[in-house]
Amino acid sequence: MKRLLRTLPLALLLASTFAAATDVSLAGGALHVPVPDNWVPIMQSQGDVTETQVFQVPGSSAADATLARVSITLQQVPNLNGFQQFSGNLRSHASGLKEYVAGKVTSPTENIYTAKEGTVKLDYYERYFYSGGYAIQLRCIRPTGDAKWNASFDKGCAEVAAHMPS
């Protein structure tokens, strides 16, 4: 009984982490990933080869709420070379954004940078994954805002990245 009482708080903590997430399915169920419940789906596109799901992330201000978003894009590719082409094309597109400035990455599967969208400077964090014949990009975009909100946004992105297949 004592052991049960000691493990119950941990079990409840783990359950609460997953209870606050919505499971998103892409590519006909080939990819399932939990996202925070407060992320609002604002766009989904499906094609024969590429699929994208975009979420608006409620912000600390009205400006943040309209600009902060996360997208998951996946494309069916034949092999690792296809994955490298997918990520290379998206990185090339990013470097062409207005006032693009590369940031410091800690992994070859990351792309971190700032750029302007209209008149607003945004922070971009991209991670690339390859699994089951799919190239996947997780892209998190947020304006610079208050530190507490940024930490919450970044935590949500990190949690989604942790659930991506590798």
Coordinates of C-alpha atoms in Angstrom, one line a residue:
M1 CA 0.0 0.0 0.0
K2 CA 2.8 2.4 0.8
R3 CA 4.5 1.7 -2.5
L4 CA 1.2 2.5 -4.3
L5 CA 0.9 5.8 -2.4
R6 CA 4.4 6.7 -3.4
T7 CA 3.9 5.9 -7.1
L8 CA 0.5 7.4 -7.4
P9 CA 1.7 11.0 -7.6
L10 CA 4.1 10.1 -10.4
A11 CA 1.4 8.3 -12.3
L12 CA -1.0 11.3 -11.9
L13 CA 1.7 13.7 -13.1
L14 CA 2.4 11.6 -16.2
A15 CA -1.3 11.2 -16.9
S16 CA -1.9 15.0 -16.6
T17 CA 0.9 15.6 -19.1
F18 CA -0.9 13.5 -21.7
A19 CA -4.4 14.5 -20.7
A20 CA -3.7 18.1 -21.8
A21 CA -2.7 17.0 -25.3
T22 CA -4.6 16.4 -28.5
D23 CA -3.5 13.6 -30.8
V24 CA -2.9 14.8 -34.4
S25 CA -2.8 12.3 -37.2
L26 CA -1.1 12.9 -40.5
A27 CA -0.4 10.9 -43.6
G28 CA -3.4 8.6 -43.1
G29 CA -2.3 7.7 -39.6
A30 CA 1.4 7.1 -40.5
L31 CA 2.3 9.9 -38.0
H32 CA 0.6 10.5 -34.7
V33 CA 1.8 13.3 -32.4
P34 CA 0.3 14.9 -29.4
V35 CA 0.0 18.7 -29.3
P36 CA -1.1 21.0 -26.4
D37 CA -4.9 21.3 -26.2
N38 CA -4.7 25.1 -26.4
W39 CA -3.1 25.0 -29.9
V40 CA -5.8 25.9 -32.4
P41 CA -5.7 24.1 -35.8
I42 CA -5.9 26.9 -38.4
M43 CA -4.9 25.1 -41.6
Q44 CA -4.5 21.6 -42.9
S45 CA -3.5 20.7 -46.5
Q46 CA -3.3 17.3 -47.9
G47 CA -1.7 16.3 -51.2
D48 CA -0.6 13.1 -52.8
V49 CA 3.0 13.6 -51.5
T50 CA 3.0 16.5 -49.0
E51 CA 0.8 17.2 -46.0
T52 CA 0.8 20.2 -43.6
Q53 CA -1.0 20.9 -40.3
V54 CA -0.7 24.5 -38.8
F55 CA -1.6 25.5 -35.3
Q56 CA -2.1 29.0 -33.9
V57 CA -0.6 29.2 -30.4
P58 CA -2.4 31.6 -28.0
G59 CA 0.0 34.3 -27.0
S60 CA 0.8 36.7 -24.2
S61 CA -0.7 39.6 -26.3
A62 CA -3.0 40.0 -29.3
A63 CA 0.0 40.3 -31.6
D64 CA 1.5 37.1 -30.3
A65 CA -1.8 35.3 -30.7
T66 CA -1.9 36.1 -34.4
L67 CA 1.8 35.4 -35.1
A68 CA 2.7 32.5 -32.9
R69 CA 2.2 29.3 -34.7
V70 CA 3.6 25.8 -35.2
S71 CA 3.5 23.7 -38.3
I72 CA 4.1 20.1 -39.0
T73 CA 4.9 19.3 -42.7
L74 CA 5.6 15.9 -44.0
Q75 CA 6.4 14.6 -47.4
Q76 CA 6.8 11.1 -48.6
V77 CA 10.3 10.5 -49.9
P78 CA 11.9 7.4 -51.4
N79 CA 15.1 7.4 -49.3
L80 CA 17.5 9.4 -47.2
N81 CA 18.6 11.5 -50.2
G82 CA 14.9 12.5 -50.6
F83 CA 14.9 13.6 -46.9
Q84 CA 18.1 15.7 -47.5
Q85 CA 16.5 17.3 -50.5
F86 CA 13.3 18.1 -48.5
S87 CA 15.2 19.7 -45.6
G88 CA 17.6 21.5 -48.0
N89 CA 14.7 23.0 -50.0
L90 CA 13.0 24.3 -46.8
R91 CA 16.3 25.6 -45.4
S92 CA 17.0 27.4 -48.7
H93 CA 13.5 29.0 -48.6
A94 CA 14.1 30.1 -45.0
S95 CA 17.3 31.8 -45.8
G96 CA 15.5 33.9 -48.4
L97 CA 13.1 35.5 -45.8
K98 CA 13.3 39.2 -45.1
E99 CA 16.2 40.1 -42.7
Y100 CA 17.1 36.4 -42.2
V101 CA 19.8 35.9 -39.6
A102 CA 21.0 32.3 -38.7
G103 CA 21.1 31.3 -35.1
K104 CA 23.2 28.8 -33.3
V105 CA 22.1 25.2 -33.8
T106 CA 23.1 22.2 -31.6
S107 CA 22.2 19.5 -34.2
P108 CA 22.4 19.0 -37.9
T109 CA 18.6 18.4 -37.9
E110 CA 17.9 21.9 -36.5
N111 CA 17.5 25.2 -38.2
I112 CA 17.3 28.3 -35.9
Y113 CA 17.0 31.8 -37.2
T114 CA 15.2 35.1 -37.0
A115 CA 13.5 36.9 -39.9
K116 CA 10.8 39.5 -40.4
E117 CA 7.2 38.9 -41.4
G118 CA 5.8 42.2 -42.4
T119 CA 7.2 44.6 -39.8
V120 CA 7.5 42.0 -37.0
K121 CA 10.7 40.2 -36.1
L122 CA 10.1 36.5 -35.4
D123 CA 12.1 33.7 -33.9
Y124 CA 12.0 30.4 -35.9
Y125 CA 13.0 27.0 -34.7
E126 CA 12.9 24.1 -37.1
R127 CA 13.6 20.4 -36.5
Y128 CA 13.8 17.7 -39.3
F129 CA 13.0 14.0 -38.9
Y130 CA 13.1 11.0 -41.2
S131 CA 10.9 8.0 -40.4
G132 CA 9.0 5.4 -42.3
G133 CA 9.6 6.9 -45.7
Y134 CA 8.5 10.4 -44.6
A135 CA 10.6 13.6 -44.3
I136 CA 9.1 15.7 -41.5
Q137 CA 9.6 19.3 -40.5
L138 CA 8.4 20.8 -37.2
R139 CA 8.5 24.6 -37.4
C140 CA 7.9 26.8 -34.4
I141 CA 7.5 30.5 -35.0
R142 CA 7.0 33.2 -32.4
P143 CA 7.5 36.9 -32.0
T144 CA 9.8 38.0 -29.3
G145 CA 7.7 38.6 -26.2
D146 CA 7.8 38.2 -22.5
A147 CA 10.2 35.6 -21.2
K148 CA 7.5 33.6 -19.3
W149 CA 5.4 33.2 -22.4
N150 CA 8.4 32.4 -24.6
A151 CA 9.4 29.6 -22.2
S152 CA 5.9 28.1 -22.3
F153 CA 5.8 28.3 -26.1
D154 CA 9.3 26.7 -26.4
K155 CA 8.3 24.0 -23.9
G156 CA 5.3 23.1 -26.1
C157 CA 7.5 22.9 -29.2
A158 CA 10.1 20.7 -27.4
E159 CA 7.4 18.3 -26.2
V160 CA 6.0 17.9 -29.7
A161 CA 9.6 17.4 -31.0
A162 CA 10.2 14.7 -28.3
H163 CA 7.2 12.8 -29.6
M164 CA 8.3 12.8 -33.3
P165 CA 9.6 9.5 -34.6
S166 CA 13.3 9.2 -35.1

